[in-house]
Coordinates of N, CA and C in Angstrom, one line a residue:
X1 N -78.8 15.2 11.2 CA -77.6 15.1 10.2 C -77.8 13.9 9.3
X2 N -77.8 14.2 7.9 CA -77.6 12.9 6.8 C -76.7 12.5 6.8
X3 N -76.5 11.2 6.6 CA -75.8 9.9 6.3 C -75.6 9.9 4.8
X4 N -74.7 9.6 4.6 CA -74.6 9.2 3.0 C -75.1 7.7 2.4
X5 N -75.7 7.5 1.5 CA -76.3 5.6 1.2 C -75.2 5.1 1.0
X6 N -75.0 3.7 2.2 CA -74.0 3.1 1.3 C -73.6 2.2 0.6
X7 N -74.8 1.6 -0.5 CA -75.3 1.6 -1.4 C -74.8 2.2 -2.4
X8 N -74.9 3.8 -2.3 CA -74.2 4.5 -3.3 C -73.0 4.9 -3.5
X9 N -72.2 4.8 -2.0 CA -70.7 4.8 -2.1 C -70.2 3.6 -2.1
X10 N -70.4 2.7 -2.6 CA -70.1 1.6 -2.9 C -70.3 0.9 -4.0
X11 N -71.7 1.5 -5.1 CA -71.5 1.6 -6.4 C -70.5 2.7 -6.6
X12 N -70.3 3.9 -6.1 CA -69.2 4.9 -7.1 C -67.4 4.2 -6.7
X13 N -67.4 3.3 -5.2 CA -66.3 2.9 -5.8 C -66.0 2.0 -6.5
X14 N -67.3 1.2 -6.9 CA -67.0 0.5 -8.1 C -66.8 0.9 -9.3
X15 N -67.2 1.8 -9.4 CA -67.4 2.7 -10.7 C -65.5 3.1 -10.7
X16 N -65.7 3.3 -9.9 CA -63.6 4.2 -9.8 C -63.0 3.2 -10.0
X17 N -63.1 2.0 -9.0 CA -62.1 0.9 -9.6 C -62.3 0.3 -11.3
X18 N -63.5 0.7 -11.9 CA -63.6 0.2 -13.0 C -62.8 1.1 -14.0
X19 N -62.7 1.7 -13.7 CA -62.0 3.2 -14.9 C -60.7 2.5 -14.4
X20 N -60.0 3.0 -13.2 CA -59.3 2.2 -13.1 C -58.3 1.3 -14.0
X21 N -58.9 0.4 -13.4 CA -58.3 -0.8 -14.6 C -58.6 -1.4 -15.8
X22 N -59.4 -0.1 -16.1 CA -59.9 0.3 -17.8 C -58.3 1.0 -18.5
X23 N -58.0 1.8 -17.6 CA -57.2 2.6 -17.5 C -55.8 2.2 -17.8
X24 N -55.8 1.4 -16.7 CA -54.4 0.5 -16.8 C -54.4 -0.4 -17.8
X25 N -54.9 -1.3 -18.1 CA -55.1 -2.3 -19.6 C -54.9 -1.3 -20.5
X26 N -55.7 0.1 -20.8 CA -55.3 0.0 -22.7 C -53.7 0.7 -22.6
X27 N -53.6 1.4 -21.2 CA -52.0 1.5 -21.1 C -50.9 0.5 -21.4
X28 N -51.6 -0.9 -20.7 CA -50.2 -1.7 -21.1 C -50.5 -2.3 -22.4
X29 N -51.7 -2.3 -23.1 CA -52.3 -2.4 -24.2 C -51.3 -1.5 -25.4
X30 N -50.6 -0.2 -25.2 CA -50.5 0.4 -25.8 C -49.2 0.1 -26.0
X31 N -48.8 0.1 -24.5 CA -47.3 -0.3 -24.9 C -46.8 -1.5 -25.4
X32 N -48.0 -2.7 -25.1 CA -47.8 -3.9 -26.2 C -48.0 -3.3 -27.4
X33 N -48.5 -2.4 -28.1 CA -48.4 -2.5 -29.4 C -47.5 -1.5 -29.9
X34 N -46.8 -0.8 -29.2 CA -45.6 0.1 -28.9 C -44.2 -0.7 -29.6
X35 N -44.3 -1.5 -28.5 CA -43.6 -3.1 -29.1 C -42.8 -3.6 -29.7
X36 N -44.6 -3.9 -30.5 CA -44.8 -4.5 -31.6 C -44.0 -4.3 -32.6
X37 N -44.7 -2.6 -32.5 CA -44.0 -1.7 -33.9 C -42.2 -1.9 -34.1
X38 N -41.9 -2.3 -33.0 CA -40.2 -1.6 -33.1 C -39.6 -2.8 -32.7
X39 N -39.0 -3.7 -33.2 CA -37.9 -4.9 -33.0 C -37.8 -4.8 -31.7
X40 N -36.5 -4.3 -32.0 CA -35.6 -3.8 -30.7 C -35.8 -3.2 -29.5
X41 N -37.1 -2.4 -29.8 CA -37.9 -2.2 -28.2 C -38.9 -3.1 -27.8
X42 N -39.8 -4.4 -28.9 CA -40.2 -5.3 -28.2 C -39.0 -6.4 -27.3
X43 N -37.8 -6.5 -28.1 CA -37.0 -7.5 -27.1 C -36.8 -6.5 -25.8
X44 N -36.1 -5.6 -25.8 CA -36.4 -4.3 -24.2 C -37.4 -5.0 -23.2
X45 N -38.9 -4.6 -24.1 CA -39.9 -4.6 -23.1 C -39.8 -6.4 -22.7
X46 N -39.7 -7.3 -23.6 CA -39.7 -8.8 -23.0 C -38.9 -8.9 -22.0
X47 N -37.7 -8.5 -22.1 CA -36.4 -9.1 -21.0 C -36.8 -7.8 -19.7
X48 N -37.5 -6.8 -20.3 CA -37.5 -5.9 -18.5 C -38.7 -6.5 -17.9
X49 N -40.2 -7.0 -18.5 CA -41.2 -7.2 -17.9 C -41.3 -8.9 -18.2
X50 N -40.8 -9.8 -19.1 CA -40.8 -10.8 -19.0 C -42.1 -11.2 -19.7
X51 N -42.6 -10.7 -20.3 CA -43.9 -11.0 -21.5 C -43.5 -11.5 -22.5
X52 N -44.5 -12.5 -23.1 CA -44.4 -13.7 -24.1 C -43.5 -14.8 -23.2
X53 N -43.1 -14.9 -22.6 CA -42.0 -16.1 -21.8 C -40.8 -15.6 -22.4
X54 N -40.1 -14.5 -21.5 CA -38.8 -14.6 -22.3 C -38.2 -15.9 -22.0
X55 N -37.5 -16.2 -22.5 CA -36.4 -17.5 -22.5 C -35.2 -17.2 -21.9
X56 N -34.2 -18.4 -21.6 CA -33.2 -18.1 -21.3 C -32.2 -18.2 -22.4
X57 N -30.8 -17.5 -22.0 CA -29.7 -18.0 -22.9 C -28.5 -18.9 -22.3
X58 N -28.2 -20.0 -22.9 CA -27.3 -20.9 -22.1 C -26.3 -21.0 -23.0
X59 N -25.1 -20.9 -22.5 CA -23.7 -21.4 -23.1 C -23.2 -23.0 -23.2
X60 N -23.7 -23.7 -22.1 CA -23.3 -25.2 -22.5 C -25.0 -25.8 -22.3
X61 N -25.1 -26.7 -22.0 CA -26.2 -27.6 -21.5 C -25.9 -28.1 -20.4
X62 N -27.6 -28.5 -19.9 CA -27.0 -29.5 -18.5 C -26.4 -30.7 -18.5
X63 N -25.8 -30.6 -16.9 CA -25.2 -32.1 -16.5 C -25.9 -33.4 -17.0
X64 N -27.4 -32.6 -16.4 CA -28.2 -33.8 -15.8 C -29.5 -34.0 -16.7
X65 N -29.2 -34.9 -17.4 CA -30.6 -35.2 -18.2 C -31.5 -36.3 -17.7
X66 N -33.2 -35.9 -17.6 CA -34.1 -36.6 -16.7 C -34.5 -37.7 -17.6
X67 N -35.2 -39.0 -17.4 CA -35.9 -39.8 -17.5 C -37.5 -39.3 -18.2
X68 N -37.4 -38.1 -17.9 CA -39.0 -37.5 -18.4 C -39.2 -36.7 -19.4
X69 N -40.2 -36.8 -19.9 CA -40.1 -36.6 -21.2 C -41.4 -35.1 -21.7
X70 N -41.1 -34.3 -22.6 CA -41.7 -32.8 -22.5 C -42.0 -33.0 -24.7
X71 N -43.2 -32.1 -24.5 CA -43.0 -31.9 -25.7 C -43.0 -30.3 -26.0
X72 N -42.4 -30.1 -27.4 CA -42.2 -29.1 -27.4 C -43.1 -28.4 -29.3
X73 N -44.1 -27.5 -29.2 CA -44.4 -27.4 -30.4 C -44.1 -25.8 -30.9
X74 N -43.6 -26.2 -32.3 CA -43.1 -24.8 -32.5 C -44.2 -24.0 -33.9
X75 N -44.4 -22.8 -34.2 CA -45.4 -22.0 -34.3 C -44.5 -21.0 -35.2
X76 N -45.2 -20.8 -36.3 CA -44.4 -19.5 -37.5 C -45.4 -18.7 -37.9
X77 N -45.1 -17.2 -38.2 CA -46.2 -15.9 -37.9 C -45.0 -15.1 -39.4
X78 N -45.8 -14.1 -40.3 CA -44.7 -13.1 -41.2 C -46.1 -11.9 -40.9
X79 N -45.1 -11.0 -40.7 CA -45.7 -9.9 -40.8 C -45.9 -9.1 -42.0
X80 N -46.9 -8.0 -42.3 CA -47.5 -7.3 -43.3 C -46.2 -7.2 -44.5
X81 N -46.6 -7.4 -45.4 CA -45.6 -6.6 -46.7 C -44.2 -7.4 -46.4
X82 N -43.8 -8.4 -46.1 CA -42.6 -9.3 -46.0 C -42.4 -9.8 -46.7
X83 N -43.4 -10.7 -47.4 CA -43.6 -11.6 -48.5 C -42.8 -12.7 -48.2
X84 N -42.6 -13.2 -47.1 CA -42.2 -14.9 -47.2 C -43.0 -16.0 -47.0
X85 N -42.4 -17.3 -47.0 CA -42.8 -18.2 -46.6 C -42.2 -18.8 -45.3
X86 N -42.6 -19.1 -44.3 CA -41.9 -19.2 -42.9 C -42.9 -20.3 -42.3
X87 N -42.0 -21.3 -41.9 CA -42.6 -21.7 -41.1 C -41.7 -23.3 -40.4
X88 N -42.0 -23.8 -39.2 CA -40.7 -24.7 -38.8 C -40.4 -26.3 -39.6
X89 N -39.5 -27.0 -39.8 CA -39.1 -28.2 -40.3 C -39.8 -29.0 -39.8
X90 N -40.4 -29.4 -38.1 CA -41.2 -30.3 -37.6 C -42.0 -29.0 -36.8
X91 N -43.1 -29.7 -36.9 CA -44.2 -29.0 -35.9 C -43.8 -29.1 -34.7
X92 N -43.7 -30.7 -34.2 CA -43.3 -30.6 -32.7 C -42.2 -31.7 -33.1
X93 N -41.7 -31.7 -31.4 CA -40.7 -32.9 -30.8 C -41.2 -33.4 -29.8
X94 N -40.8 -34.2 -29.3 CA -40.4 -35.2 -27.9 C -39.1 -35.3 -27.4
X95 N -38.8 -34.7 -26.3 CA -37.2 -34.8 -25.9 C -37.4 -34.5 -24.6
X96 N -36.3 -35.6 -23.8 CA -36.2 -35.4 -22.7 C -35.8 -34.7 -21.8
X97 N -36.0 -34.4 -20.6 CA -35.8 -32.9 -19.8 C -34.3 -33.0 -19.6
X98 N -33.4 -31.5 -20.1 CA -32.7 -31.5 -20.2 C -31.7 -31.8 -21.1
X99 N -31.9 -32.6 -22.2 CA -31.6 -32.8 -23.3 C -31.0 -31.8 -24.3
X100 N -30.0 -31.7 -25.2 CA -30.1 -30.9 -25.8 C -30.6 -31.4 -27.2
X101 N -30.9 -30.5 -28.0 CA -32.0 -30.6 -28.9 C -32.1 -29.5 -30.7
X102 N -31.7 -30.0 -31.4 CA -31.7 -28.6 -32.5 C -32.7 -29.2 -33.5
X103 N -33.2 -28.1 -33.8 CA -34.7 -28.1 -34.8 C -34.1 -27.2 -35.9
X104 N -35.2 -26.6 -37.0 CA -34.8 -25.7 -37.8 C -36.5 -25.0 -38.1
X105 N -36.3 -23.8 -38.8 CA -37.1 -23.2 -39.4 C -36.8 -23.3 -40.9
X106 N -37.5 -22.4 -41.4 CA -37.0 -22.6 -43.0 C -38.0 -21.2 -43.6
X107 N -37.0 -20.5 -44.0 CA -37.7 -19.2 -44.2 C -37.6 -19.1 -46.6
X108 N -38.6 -18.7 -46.9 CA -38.2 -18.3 -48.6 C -38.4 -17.1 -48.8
X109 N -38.2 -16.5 -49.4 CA -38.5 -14.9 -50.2 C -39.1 -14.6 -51.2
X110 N -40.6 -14.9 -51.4 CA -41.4 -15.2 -52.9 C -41.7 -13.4 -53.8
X111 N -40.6 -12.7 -53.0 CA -41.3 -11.2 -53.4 C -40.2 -11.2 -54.4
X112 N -40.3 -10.1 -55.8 CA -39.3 -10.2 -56.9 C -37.9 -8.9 -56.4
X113 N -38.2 -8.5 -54.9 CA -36.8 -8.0 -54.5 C -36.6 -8.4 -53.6
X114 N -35.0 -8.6 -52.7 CA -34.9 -8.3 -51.8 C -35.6 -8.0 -50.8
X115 N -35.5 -8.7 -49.4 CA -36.4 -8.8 -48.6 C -35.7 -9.0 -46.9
X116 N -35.9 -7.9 -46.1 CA -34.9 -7.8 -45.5 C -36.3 -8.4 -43.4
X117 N -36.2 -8.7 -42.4 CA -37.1 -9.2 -41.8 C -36.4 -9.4 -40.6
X118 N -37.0 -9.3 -39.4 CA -36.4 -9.7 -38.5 C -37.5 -10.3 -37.6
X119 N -36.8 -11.3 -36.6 CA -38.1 -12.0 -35.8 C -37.8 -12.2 -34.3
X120 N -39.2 -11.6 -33.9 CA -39.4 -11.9 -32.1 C -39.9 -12.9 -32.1
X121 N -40.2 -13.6 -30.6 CA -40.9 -15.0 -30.6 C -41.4 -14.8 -28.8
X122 N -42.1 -15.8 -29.1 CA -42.5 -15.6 -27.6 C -43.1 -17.3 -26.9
X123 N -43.1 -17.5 -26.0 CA -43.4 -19.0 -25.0 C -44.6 -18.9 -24.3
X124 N -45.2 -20.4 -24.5 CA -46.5 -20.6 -24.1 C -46.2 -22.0 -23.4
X125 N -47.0 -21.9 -21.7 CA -47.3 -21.2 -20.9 C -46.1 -20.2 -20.7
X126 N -46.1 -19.2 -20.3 CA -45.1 -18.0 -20.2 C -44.0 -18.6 -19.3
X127 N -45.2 -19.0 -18.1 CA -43.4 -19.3 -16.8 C -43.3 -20.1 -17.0
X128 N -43.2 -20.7 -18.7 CA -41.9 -22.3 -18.9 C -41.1 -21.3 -19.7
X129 N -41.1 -20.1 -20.0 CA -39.8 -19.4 -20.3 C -39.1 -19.1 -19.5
X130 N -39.1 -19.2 -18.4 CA -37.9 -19.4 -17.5 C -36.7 -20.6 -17.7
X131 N -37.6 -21.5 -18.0 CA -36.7 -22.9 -18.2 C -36.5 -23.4 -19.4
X132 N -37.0 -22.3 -20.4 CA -36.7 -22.8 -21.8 C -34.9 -21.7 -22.1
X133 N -34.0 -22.8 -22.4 CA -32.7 -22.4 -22.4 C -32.3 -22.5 -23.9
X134 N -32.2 -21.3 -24.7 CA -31.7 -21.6 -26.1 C -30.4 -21.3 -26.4
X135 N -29.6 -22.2 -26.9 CA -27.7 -21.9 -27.3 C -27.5 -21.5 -28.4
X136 N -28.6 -21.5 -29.1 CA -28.4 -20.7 -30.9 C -29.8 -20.7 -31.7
X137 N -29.9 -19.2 -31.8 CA -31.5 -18.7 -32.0 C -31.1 -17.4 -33.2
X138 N -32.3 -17.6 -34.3 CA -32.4 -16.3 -35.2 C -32.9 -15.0 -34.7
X139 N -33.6 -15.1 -33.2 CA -34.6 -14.2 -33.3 C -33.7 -12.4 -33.1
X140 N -34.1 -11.8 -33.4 CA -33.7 -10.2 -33.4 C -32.4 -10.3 -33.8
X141 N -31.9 -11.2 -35.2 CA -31.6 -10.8 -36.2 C -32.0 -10.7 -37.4
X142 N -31.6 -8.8 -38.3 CA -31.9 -8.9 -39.3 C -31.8 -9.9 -40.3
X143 N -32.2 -10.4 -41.1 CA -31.8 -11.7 -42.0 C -32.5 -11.1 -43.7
X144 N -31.8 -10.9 -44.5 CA -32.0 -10.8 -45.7 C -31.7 -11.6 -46.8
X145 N -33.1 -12.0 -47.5 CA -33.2 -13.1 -48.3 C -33.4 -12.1 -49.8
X146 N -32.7 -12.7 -50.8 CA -32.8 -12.5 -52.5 C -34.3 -12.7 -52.9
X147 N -34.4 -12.6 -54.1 CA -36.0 -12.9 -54.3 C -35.8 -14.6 -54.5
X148 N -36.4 -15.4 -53.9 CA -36.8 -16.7 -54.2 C -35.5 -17.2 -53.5
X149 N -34.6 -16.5 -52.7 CA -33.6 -17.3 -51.9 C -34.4 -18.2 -50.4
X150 N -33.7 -19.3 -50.0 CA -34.4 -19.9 -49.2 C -33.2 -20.4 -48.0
X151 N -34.0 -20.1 -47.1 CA -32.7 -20.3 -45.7 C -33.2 -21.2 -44.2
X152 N -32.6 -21.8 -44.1 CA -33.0 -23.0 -42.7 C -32.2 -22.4 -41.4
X153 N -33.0 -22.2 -40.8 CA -32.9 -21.0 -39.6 C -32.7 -21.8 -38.6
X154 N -31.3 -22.4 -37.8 CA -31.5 -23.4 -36.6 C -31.8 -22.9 -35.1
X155 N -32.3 -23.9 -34.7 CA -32.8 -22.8 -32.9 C -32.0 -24.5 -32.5
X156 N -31.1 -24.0 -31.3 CA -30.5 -25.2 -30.3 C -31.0 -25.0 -29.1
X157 N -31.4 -25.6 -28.0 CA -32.3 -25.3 -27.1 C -32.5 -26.7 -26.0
X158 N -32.5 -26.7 -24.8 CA -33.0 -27.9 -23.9 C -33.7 -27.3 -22.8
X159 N -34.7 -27.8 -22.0 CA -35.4 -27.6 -21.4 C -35.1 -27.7 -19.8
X160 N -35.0 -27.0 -19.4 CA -34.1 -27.1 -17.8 C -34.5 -28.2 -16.8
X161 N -33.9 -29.0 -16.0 CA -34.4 -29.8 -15.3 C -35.2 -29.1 -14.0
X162 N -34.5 -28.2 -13.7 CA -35.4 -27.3 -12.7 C -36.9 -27.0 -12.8
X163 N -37.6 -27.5 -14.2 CA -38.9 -27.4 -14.7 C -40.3 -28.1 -13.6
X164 N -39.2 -29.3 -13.4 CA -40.2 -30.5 -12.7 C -40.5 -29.8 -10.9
X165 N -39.6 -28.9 -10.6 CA -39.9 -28.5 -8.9 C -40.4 -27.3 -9.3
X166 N -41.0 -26.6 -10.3 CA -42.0 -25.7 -10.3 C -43.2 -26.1 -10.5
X167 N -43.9 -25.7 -9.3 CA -45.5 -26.4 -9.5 C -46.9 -25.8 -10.3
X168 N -46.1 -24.6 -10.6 CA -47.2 -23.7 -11.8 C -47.3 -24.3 -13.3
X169 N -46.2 -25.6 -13.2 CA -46.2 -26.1 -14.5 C -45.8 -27.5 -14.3
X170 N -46.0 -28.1 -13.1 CA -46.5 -29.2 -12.6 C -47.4 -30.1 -13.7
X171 N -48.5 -29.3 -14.0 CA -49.8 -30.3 -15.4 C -49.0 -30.3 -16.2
X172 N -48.0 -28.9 -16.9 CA -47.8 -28.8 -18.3 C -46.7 -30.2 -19.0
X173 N -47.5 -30.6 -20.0 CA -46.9 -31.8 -20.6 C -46.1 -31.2 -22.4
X174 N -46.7 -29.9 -22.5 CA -46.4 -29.1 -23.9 C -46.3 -27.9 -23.8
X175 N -44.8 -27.7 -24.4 CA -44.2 -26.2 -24.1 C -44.5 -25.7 -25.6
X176 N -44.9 -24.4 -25.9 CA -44.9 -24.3 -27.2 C -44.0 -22.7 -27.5
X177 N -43.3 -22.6 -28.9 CA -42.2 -22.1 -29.3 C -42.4 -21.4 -30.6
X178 N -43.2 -19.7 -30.2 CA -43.2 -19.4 -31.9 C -42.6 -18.1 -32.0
X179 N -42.5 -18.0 -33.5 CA -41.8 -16.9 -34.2 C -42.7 -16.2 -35.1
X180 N -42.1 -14.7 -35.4 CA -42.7 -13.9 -36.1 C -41.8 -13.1 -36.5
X181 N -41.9 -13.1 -37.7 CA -41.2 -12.6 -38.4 C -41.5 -11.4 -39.0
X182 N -40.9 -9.8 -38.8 CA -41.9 -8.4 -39.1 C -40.5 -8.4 -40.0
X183 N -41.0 -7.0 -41.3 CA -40.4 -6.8 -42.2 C -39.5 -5.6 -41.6
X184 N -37.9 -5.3 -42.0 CA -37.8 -4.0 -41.7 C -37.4 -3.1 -43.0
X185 N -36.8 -2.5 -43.1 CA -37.0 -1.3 -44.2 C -35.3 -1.2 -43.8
X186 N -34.6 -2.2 -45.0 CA -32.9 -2.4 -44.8 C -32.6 -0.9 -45.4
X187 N -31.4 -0.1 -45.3 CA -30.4 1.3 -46.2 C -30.9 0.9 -47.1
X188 N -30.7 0.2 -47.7 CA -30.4 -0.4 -49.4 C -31.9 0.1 -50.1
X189 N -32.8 -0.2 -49.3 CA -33.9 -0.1 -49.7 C -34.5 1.4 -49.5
X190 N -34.1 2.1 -48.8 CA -34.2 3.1 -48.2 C -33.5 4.3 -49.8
X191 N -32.3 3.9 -49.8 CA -31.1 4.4 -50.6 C -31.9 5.0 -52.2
X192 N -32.6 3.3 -52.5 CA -33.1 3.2 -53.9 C -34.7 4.3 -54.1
X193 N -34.9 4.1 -52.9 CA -36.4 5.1 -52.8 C -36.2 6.4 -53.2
X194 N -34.7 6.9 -52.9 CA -34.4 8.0 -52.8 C -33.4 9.0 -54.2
X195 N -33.2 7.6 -54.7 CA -32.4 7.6 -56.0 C -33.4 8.3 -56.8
X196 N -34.5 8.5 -57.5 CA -34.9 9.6 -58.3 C -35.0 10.9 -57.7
X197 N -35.2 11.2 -56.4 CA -35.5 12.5 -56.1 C -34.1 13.5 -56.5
X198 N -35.6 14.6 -56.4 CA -34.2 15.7 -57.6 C -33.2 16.1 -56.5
X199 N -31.8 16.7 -56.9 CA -30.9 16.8 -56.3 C -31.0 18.5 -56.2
X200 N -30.9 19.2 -54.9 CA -30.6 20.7 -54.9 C -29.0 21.0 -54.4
X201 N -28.8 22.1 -55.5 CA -27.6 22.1 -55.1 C -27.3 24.1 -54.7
X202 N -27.0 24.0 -53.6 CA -26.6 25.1 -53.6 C -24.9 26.1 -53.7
X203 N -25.4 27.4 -54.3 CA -24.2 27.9 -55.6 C -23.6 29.3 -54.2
X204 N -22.9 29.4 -54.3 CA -22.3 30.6 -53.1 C -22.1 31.5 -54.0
X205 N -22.9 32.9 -54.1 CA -23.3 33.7 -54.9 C -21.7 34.8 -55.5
X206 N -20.8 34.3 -54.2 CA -19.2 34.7 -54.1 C -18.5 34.1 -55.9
X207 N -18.6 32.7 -55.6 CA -18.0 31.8 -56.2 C -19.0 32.3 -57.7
X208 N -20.0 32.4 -57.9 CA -21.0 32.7 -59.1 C -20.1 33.7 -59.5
X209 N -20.1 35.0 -58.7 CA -19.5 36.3 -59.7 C -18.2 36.2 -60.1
X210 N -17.3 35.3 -59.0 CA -15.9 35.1 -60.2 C -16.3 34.3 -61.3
X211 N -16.6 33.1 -61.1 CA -16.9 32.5 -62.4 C -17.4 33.6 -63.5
X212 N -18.0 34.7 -63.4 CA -18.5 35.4 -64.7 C -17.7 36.1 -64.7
X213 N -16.3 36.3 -63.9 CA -15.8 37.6 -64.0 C -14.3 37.0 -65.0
X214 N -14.3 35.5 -64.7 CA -13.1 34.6 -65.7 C -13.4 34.7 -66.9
X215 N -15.1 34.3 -67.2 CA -15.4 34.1 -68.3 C -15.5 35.3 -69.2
X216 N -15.4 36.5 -68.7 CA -15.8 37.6 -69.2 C -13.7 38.1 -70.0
X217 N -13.0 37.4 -68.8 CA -11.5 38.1 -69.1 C -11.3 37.1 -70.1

C-alpha cells in the first residue's frame, strides 16, 4: 500500500494557505476601498473595526496633566475634483500628556463654484488612537466653501495620560494626525445639473377631449 510524499502534502498546504490569505487581503482590501468611496460608511467601518486609529471623543479634559511631554504632527490630503487648498496652521506641536491643546487647519476654495467636501482622518501609530481624545473636530462634516472663500477649521484635543502604561507605545515619542478631505456632490449642485434637461409632461387624454370640446362650444 502507497503512502502519500510528504513533501507534497505539505507544499499543497502551502499552496491552500497561500490563496488563503490572498483571499482574505484583497477582501479587506476591497472593503477599504468600499470605504473610501462613501464618507459615512468609512467613519462605520473605523469606529466597528478601529482602522486608521479611530480616536476618542471627550467632553471635558483630564484631571491630571503629566510632566512628559509627546509630540503631535498633523498631515492634510484633498481628494480628486475638490479643488482646494488644505492644509494645517502648524505642522506639529509639543504638549504635555494630558494637556489640552487647540490647533487649526485652514481650508480655501480656488475652484470658480461652490465647493462642497467632507473629511475623514486617521492616526499613526494606530493604538495611540485609543488615547488620542478630541473635544472639537471638522471631520465628517460637510463644509461648503464659495469660490475663493477661506475657512480655519479648529481640532481641540489632549492626549490621555493612560498613554504612558501602554507598552505598545512605550518608544512612541510622535503621534501623528491627518486629514482628507473627499469632494461630495451637495443638492445644489445636483439641482443645477439638472436644470436644462427637458421637462415631460404628461396630458390625461380625459382632460384633452374636454378642453376641445370647450373650445369648440
Amino acid at each position: 500500500m502507497s503512502t502519500a510524499n510528504p513533501t507534497r502534502q505539505q507544499d499543497s498546504k502551502h499552496r491552500s494557505n497561500v490563496r488563503i490569505a490572498a483571499l482574505c487581503l484583497a477582501f479587506f482590501a476591497g472593503m477599504v476601498g468600499l470605504a473610501y468611496a462613501s464618507v459615512p460608511l468609512y467613519e462605520l467601518f473605523c469606529r466597528v473595526t478601529g482602522y486608521g486609529g479611530t480616536t476618542q471623543v471627550a467632553d471635558t479634559s483630564p484631571v491630571q496633566v503629566l510632566d512628559k511631554t509627546i509630540n503631535v504632527r498633523f498631515d492634510a490630503n484633498t481628494g480628486a475634483g475638490l479643488g482646494w487648498e488644505f492644509k494645517p496652521v502648524d505642522r506639529q506641536v509639543t504638549l504635555k500628556i494630558g494637556e489640552l491643546k487647540q490647533v487649526a487647519y485652514t481650508a480655501r476654495n480656488w475652484r470658480e463654484m461652490a465647493s462642497t467636501g467632507s473629511a475623514t482622518f486617521n492616526v499613526t501609530p494606530q493604538a495611540a488612537g485609543a488615547y488620542f481624545n478630541k473635544m472639537e473636530c471638522f471631520c465628517f462634516t460637510e463644509t461648503t466653501l464659495e469660490p475663493g472663500e477661506q475657512m480655519d477649521m479648529p481640532v481641540v484635543f489632549f492626549i490621555d495620560p493612560a498613554i504612558v502604561d501602554a507598552k505598545e507605545l512605550k518608544d512612541v515619542s510622535t503621534i501623528t494626525l491627518s486629514y482628507t478631505f473627499f469632494k461630495i456632490d451637495a443638492p445644489a449642485e445636483t439641482a443645477d445639473a439638472g436644470a436644462d434637461a427637458p421637462v415631460e409632461i404628461e396630458i390625461n387624454p380625459d382632460a384633452e377631449e374636454a378642453v376641445r370640446n370647450d373650445n369648440r362650444g
